[in-house]
Amino acid sequence: MRGNGKAWRTGLGVSALICALLTGCGSGGDEPVKAKSTPTVTVTATVTATPEAMTSQVSSTLADATGVAEKHGYDVSAHDASDKDASPGDDWTVCFEKYTYDSVEFAAVTSNAPCPKADGRPIPWPAMPTAVGGTYAHAVKTVAKATTGDITVKASYKDEDVDDSQASDGDYDDWKVCFQTPAPNTRLVGDPDVTLWLTESNCPATKGTYQDPANDPDYTPPSHTSGSGSSSASSASGGGSSSTGGATTCEIRSNAGNCYNAGQFCRNSDVGSSTHAGNGRLIYCRDEGGRNRWNY
């Protein structure tokens, strides 16, 4: 029995010790022992978003490319892709692009320019092709490869009618090109307009001449007098007079002072008038579909 009492007291002593350490286990007004609180540590992590991958923006306008890049989280910059140092505009075309981790730089050219072979190289403007000597239909296809400018047609001869509004209808497809502007091999900066001078026959040496010399208001017909006798006889018979010297029957003359002949153009102020031609015959100035001509 003594041995069991000692063991119990020993067990009671251990329990009391544990109780005192944890709660105080006291009554008699003693406050319980409080455990010390552990401080809370707050960690703030900064996360940098990785830009999303995007498709190539080459051939897009700079404005569109910038919008796409910024939407994907990139910082955007741009420069002139040519050997110049101009400030790119929103309508410029992107030729090259260079990416870093979170940025992209676009190299662009003006909207109507071809891209250089490499960033910082000259713009390879096309050269004006040769259209002279070929047909109008062939010239249109050839010129279209070099410029998207308008093509205007004109007559190579002053007395040959060419209506620019009818060119698209195929009326002049088989006509020959005699002259052109810009000249062959001219560097085409941008998309310039082109003018082609056409003819249905053979080309003149220079544009703006008359296919029929008699249509020139300043044309003077050659004298066919064979001698003083025949000339006198002609005058005596009232057959007319020459426009080369002496008194003539030409009531209306050209600006150069020459008699008119049938078929030549006449001035607007002479429409409805009549005069004697260089051969002595009476001719009249009439409006013939927008062209004033002298005729019998």
Short mmCIF file of C-alpha atoms in Angstrom, two decimals:
data_model
loop_
_atom_site.label_atom_id
_atom_site.label_comp_id
_atom_site.label_asym_id
_atom_site.label_seq_id
_atom_site.Cartn_x
_atom_site.Cartn_y
_atom_site.Cartn_z
CA MET A 1 0.00 0.00 0.00
CA ARG A 2 2.80 2.44 0.71
CA GLY A 3 4.30 1.74 -2.59
CA ASN A 4 1.04 2.50 -4.42
CA GLY A 5 0.57 5.78 -2.56
CA LYS A 6 4.00 6.96 -3.51
CA ALA A 7 3.34 6.16 -7.13
CA TRP A 8 0.06 8.06 -7.09
CA ARG A 9 1.69 11.10 -5.53
CA THR A 10 4.36 10.99 -8.13
CA GLY A 11 1.77 10.86 -10.92
CA LEU A 12 -0.18 13.69 -9.33
CA GLY A 13 2.90 15.83 -9.12
CA VAL A 14 3.61 15.44 -12.85
CA SER A 15 0.02 16.29 -13.77
CA ALA A 16 0.06 19.36 -11.58
CA LEU A 17 3.25 20.53 -13.21
CA ILE A 18 1.78 20.16 -16.69
CA CYS A 19 -1.43 21.93 -15.67
CA ALA A 20 0.53 24.81 -14.16
CA LEU A 21 2.57 25.28 -17.28
CA LEU A 22 -0.47 25.30 -19.60
CA THR A 23 -3.26 27.01 -17.71
CA GLY A 24 -2.10 27.85 -14.26
CA CYS A 25 -4.68 25.43 -12.79
CA GLY A 26 -4.99 27.80 -9.85
CA SER A 27 -8.12 29.06 -8.23
CA GLY A 28 -7.68 31.67 -5.55
CA GLY A 29 -7.70 34.67 -8.02
CA ASP A 30 -4.53 33.79 -9.96
CA GLU A 31 -4.80 34.84 -13.71
CA PRO A 32 -4.21 32.12 -16.30
CA VAL A 33 -0.95 32.24 -18.15
CA LYS A 34 -1.42 33.52 -21.76
CA ALA A 35 0.61 32.17 -24.67
CA LYS A 36 2.59 34.77 -26.58
CA SER A 37 1.14 35.56 -30.08
CA THR A 38 3.24 34.96 -33.16
CA PRO A 39 3.49 38.06 -35.51
CA THR A 40 1.89 37.67 -38.98
CA VAL A 41 4.22 38.30 -41.91
CA THR A 42 2.61 39.70 -45.17
CA VAL A 43 4.56 39.17 -48.43
CA THR A 44 3.61 41.26 -51.54
CA ALA A 45 4.79 39.77 -54.84
CA THR A 46 5.06 41.95 -58.02
CA VAL A 47 4.29 39.95 -61.16
CA THR A 48 5.23 41.33 -64.62
CA ALA A 49 2.85 40.15 -67.32
CA THR A 50 4.49 38.49 -70.27
CA PRO A 51 3.23 40.00 -73.62
CA GLU A 52 1.13 37.63 -75.68
CA ALA A 53 2.49 36.33 -78.95
CA MET A 54 0.98 38.01 -82.04
CA THR A 55 1.07 37.52 -85.79
CA SER A 56 3.42 39.49 -88.03
CA GLN A 57 2.25 43.02 -88.80
CA VAL A 58 4.32 43.44 -91.98
CA SER A 59 2.20 45.02 -94.77
CA SER A 60 -0.24 46.49 -92.24
CA THR A 61 -0.61 50.22 -91.75
CA LEU A 62 1.41 51.57 -88.87
CA ALA A 63 -1.78 52.56 -87.05
CA ASP A 64 -3.23 49.04 -87.25
CA ALA A 65 0.07 47.40 -86.29
CA THR A 66 0.45 49.69 -83.29
CA GLY A 67 -3.06 48.92 -82.10
CA VAL A 68 -2.50 45.16 -82.32
CA ALA A 69 0.87 45.32 -80.55
CA GLU A 70 -0.42 47.45 -77.68
CA LYS A 71 -3.41 45.14 -77.26
CA HIS A 72 -0.96 42.27 -76.79
CA GLY A 73 0.98 44.19 -74.15
CA TYR A 74 3.96 45.49 -76.16
CA ASP A 75 5.59 48.90 -75.94
CA VAL A 76 5.67 50.26 -79.53
CA SER A 77 8.10 52.48 -81.42
CA ALA A 78 8.56 53.16 -85.17
CA HIS A 79 11.04 54.64 -87.63
CA ASP A 80 11.51 55.27 -91.37
CA ALA A 81 12.50 52.03 -93.12
CA SER A 82 14.21 53.86 -96.01
CA ASP A 83 17.53 55.69 -96.11
CA LYS A 84 15.68 58.89 -95.17
CA ASP A 85 14.84 59.97 -91.64
CA ALA A 86 11.22 61.04 -91.91
CA SER A 87 8.71 60.64 -89.11
CA PRO A 88 6.33 57.77 -89.91
CA GLY A 89 2.62 58.53 -90.23
CA ASP A 90 -0.32 56.36 -89.25
CA ASP A 91 -0.99 55.44 -92.90
CA TRP A 92 2.58 54.26 -93.56
CA THR A 93 3.13 50.60 -94.42
CA VAL A 94 5.10 48.31 -92.09
CA CYS A 95 8.07 46.66 -93.85
CA PHE A 96 10.06 45.26 -90.93
CA GLU A 97 9.49 44.52 -87.23
CA LYS A 98 11.93 43.86 -84.37
CA TYR A 99 10.79 42.33 -81.07
CA THR A 100 12.36 42.32 -77.62
CA TYR A 101 10.91 40.74 -74.47
CA ASP A 102 8.21 43.38 -73.99
CA SER A 103 8.59 45.82 -76.92
CA VAL A 104 8.41 45.95 -80.71
CA GLU A 105 9.84 48.46 -83.18
CA PHE A 106 8.26 48.83 -86.62
CA ALA A 107 10.12 50.10 -89.72
CA ALA A 108 7.69 51.60 -92.24
CA VAL A 109 7.51 53.48 -95.56
CA THR A 110 4.95 55.88 -97.03
CA SER A 111 1.75 54.22 -98.13
CA ASN A 112 2.50 54.40 -101.87
CA ALA A 113 6.13 53.27 -101.66
CA PRO A 114 7.62 49.78 -102.09
CA CYS A 115 9.64 48.38 -99.19
CA PRO A 116 13.44 48.54 -99.43
CA LYS A 117 15.42 45.31 -99.59
CA ALA A 118 16.62 45.86 -96.03
CA ASP A 119 15.95 48.29 -93.21
CA GLY A 120 17.66 51.61 -93.95
CA ARG A 121 18.16 50.98 -97.67
CA PRO A 122 16.84 53.24 -100.51
CA ILE A 123 13.28 52.72 -101.73
CA PRO A 124 13.36 50.78 -105.02
CA TRP A 125 11.03 53.00 -107.05
CA PRO A 126 10.10 51.35 -110.39
CA ALA A 127 11.15 52.76 -113.76
CA MET A 128 8.67 53.90 -116.41
CA PRO A 129 8.37 51.16 -119.04
CA THR A 130 8.54 51.83 -122.77
CA ALA A 131 5.09 52.09 -124.33
CA VAL A 132 6.03 53.83 -127.59
CA GLY A 133 5.73 51.65 -130.66
CA GLY A 134 3.23 49.21 -129.19
CA THR A 135 -0.54 49.19 -129.16
CA TYR A 136 -2.58 51.07 -126.61
CA ALA A 137 -3.98 47.83 -125.16
CA HIS A 138 -0.47 46.49 -124.54
CA ALA A 139 0.68 49.80 -123.10
CA VAL A 140 -2.11 49.81 -120.50
CA LYS A 141 -1.02 46.40 -119.18
CA THR A 142 2.64 47.40 -119.15
CA VAL A 143 2.13 50.74 -117.42
CA ALA A 144 -0.15 49.22 -114.77
CA LYS A 145 2.81 47.17 -113.49
CA ALA A 146 4.73 50.34 -112.67
CA THR A 147 2.09 52.82 -111.50
CA THR A 148 -1.53 52.89 -110.47
CA GLY A 149 -1.92 56.47 -111.72
CA ASP A 150 -4.49 57.43 -114.33
CA ILE A 151 -3.76 56.94 -118.04
CA THR A 152 -4.83 59.77 -120.34
CA VAL A 153 -4.87 59.46 -124.14
CA LYS A 154 -4.40 62.21 -126.70
CA ALA A 155 -4.14 62.41 -130.47
CA SER A 156 -0.69 62.44 -132.01
CA TYR A 157 -2.03 64.56 -134.91
CA LYS A 158 -4.05 67.74 -134.46
CA ASP A 159 -6.51 66.66 -137.13
CA GLU A 160 -7.08 63.18 -135.66
CA ASP A 161 -9.83 62.76 -133.07
CA VAL A 162 -9.14 60.90 -129.80
CA ASP A 163 -11.75 61.00 -127.05
CA ASP A 164 -10.28 60.07 -123.68
CA SER A 165 -13.70 58.97 -122.37
CA GLN A 166 -13.85 56.23 -125.02
CA ALA A 167 -10.48 54.68 -124.20
CA SER A 168 -11.96 52.31 -121.61
CA ASP A 169 -14.44 51.03 -124.20
CA GLY A 170 -11.67 49.48 -126.28
CA ASP A 171 -12.03 51.95 -129.16
CA TYR A 172 -8.27 52.55 -129.29
CA ASP A 173 -6.91 49.13 -128.32
CA ASP A 174 -5.26 48.66 -131.75
CA TRP A 175 -4.01 52.24 -132.10
CA LYS A 176 -0.29 52.86 -131.96
CA VAL A 177 1.44 54.73 -129.14
CA CYS A 178 3.68 57.45 -130.59
CA PHE A 179 4.69 59.46 -127.51
CA GLN A 180 4.49 59.05 -123.75
CA THR A 181 4.91 60.96 -120.51
CA PRO A 182 6.78 60.16 -118.25
CA ALA A 183 9.56 59.18 -120.61
CA PRO A 184 10.87 55.60 -120.64
CA ASN A 185 13.17 54.66 -117.72
CA THR A 186 12.03 57.66 -115.67
CA ARG A 187 12.05 56.87 -111.94
CA LEU A 188 8.41 56.73 -110.86
CA VAL A 189 8.24 58.23 -107.38
CA GLY A 190 4.79 57.46 -106.03
CA ASP A 191 2.08 56.59 -108.54
CA PRO A 192 2.22 59.34 -111.20
CA ASP A 193 -0.34 59.70 -113.98
CA VAL A 194 0.65 58.73 -117.52
CA THR A 195 -0.23 60.37 -120.87
CA LEU A 196 -0.09 58.44 -124.15
CA TRP A 197 -0.36 60.01 -127.61
CA LEU A 198 -2.05 57.70 -130.14
CA THR A 199 -2.61 57.44 -133.87
CA GLU A 200 -4.49 55.06 -136.11
CA SER A 201 -1.86 55.43 -138.84
CA ASN A 202 1.88 56.11 -138.85
CA CYS A 203 3.42 58.21 -136.11
CA PRO A 204 4.52 61.79 -136.86
CA ALA A 205 8.04 63.00 -136.19
CA THR A 206 6.69 65.28 -133.44
CA LYS A 207 3.30 65.43 -131.75
CA GLY A 208 0.92 68.24 -132.54
CA THR A 209 1.40 68.31 -136.31
CA TYR A 210 -1.25 67.79 -139.00
CA GLN A 211 -1.72 64.46 -140.69
CA ASP A 212 -3.11 66.32 -143.71
CA PRO A 213 -1.10 69.53 -144.15
CA ALA A 214 -4.10 71.15 -145.82
CA ASN A 215 -5.89 71.06 -142.45
CA ASP A 216 -3.38 73.47 -141.00
CA PRO A 217 -4.98 76.94 -140.91
CA ASP A 218 -1.59 78.37 -141.82
CA TYR A 219 -1.10 76.00 -144.75
CA THR A 220 -0.24 77.65 -148.05
CA PRO A 221 -0.93 75.46 -151.11
CA PRO A 222 1.82 75.30 -153.72
CA SER A 223 1.45 77.48 -156.78
CA HIS A 224 0.59 75.55 -159.95
CA THR A 225 1.11 78.41 -162.44
CA SER A 226 3.09 77.34 -165.46
CA GLY A 227 3.95 80.78 -166.69
CA SER A 228 2.83 84.34 -166.94
CA GLY A 229 0.47 83.51 -169.83
CA SER A 230 -1.52 80.91 -167.97
CA SER A 231 -1.56 83.06 -164.86
CA SER A 232 -2.98 85.99 -166.79
CA ALA A 233 -5.54 83.79 -168.45
CA SER A 234 -6.67 82.47 -165.13
CA SER A 235 -7.08 85.95 -163.75
CA ALA A 236 -8.94 87.10 -166.80
CA SER A 237 -11.35 84.20 -166.68
CA GLY A 238 -12.22 84.94 -163.04
CA GLY A 239 -11.02 81.52 -161.92
CA GLY A 240 -9.70 82.81 -158.62
CA SER A 241 -6.37 83.97 -157.40
CA SER A 242 -3.35 82.71 -155.59
CA SER A 243 -2.66 83.37 -151.93
CA THR A 244 0.97 84.09 -152.69
CA GLY A 245 1.36 87.72 -153.52
CA GLY A 246 -0.70 90.27 -155.42
CA ALA A 247 -4.38 90.99 -155.03
CA THR A 248 -6.44 88.00 -153.99
CA THR A 249 -10.11 87.21 -153.51
CA CYS A 250 -9.59 85.79 -149.95
CA GLU A 251 -11.97 87.83 -147.82
CA ILE A 252 -10.99 85.92 -144.65
CA ARG A 253 -7.42 84.92 -143.93
CA SER A 254 -5.68 82.82 -141.28
CA ASN A 255 -3.80 84.40 -138.39
CA ALA A 256 -0.68 84.05 -140.52
CA GLY A 257 -2.30 86.02 -143.34
CA ASN A 258 -2.87 83.08 -145.69
CA CYS A 259 -5.98 82.08 -147.65
CA TYR A 260 -7.94 79.14 -146.30
CA ASN A 261 -8.67 75.96 -148.25
CA ALA A 262 -11.47 73.44 -148.01
CA GLY A 263 -10.95 70.96 -145.18
CA GLN A 264 -8.96 73.29 -142.96
CA PHE A 265 -10.08 74.24 -139.47
CA CYS A 266 -11.68 77.64 -139.03
CA ARG A 267 -12.01 79.91 -136.03
CA ASN A 268 -15.10 80.07 -133.85
CA SER A 269 -15.55 83.68 -134.87
CA ASP A 270 -15.76 82.63 -138.55
CA VAL A 271 -18.57 80.06 -138.14
CA GLY A 272 -21.34 80.91 -140.60
CA SER A 273 -19.04 83.05 -142.75
CA SER A 274 -17.81 82.42 -146.27
CA THR A 275 -14.68 83.34 -148.17
CA HIS A 276 -12.89 82.46 -151.33
CA ALA A 277 -10.26 79.77 -151.00
CA GLY A 278 -6.80 79.98 -152.41
CA ASN A 279 -8.05 78.23 -155.55
CA GLY A 280 -10.75 80.86 -156.01
CA ARG A 281 -13.70 78.68 -154.99
CA LEU A 282 -16.16 79.83 -152.33
CA ILE A 283 -15.91 77.95 -149.01
CA TYR A 284 -17.98 78.14 -145.81
CA CYS A 285 -17.03 77.81 -142.14
CA ARG A 286 -19.34 75.32 -140.44
CA ASP A 287 -19.50 73.61 -137.04
CA GLU A 288 -19.06 69.90 -137.77
CA GLY A 289 -19.57 68.05 -134.50
CA GLY A 290 -17.44 70.31 -132.33
CA ARG A 291 -14.82 70.95 -135.05
CA ASN A 292 -15.09 74.06 -137.20
CA ARG A 293 -14.00 73.44 -140.79
CA TRP A 294 -13.99 75.24 -144.14
CA ASN A 295 -15.87 73.31 -146.80
CA TYR A 296 -17.59 73.94 -150.11
#
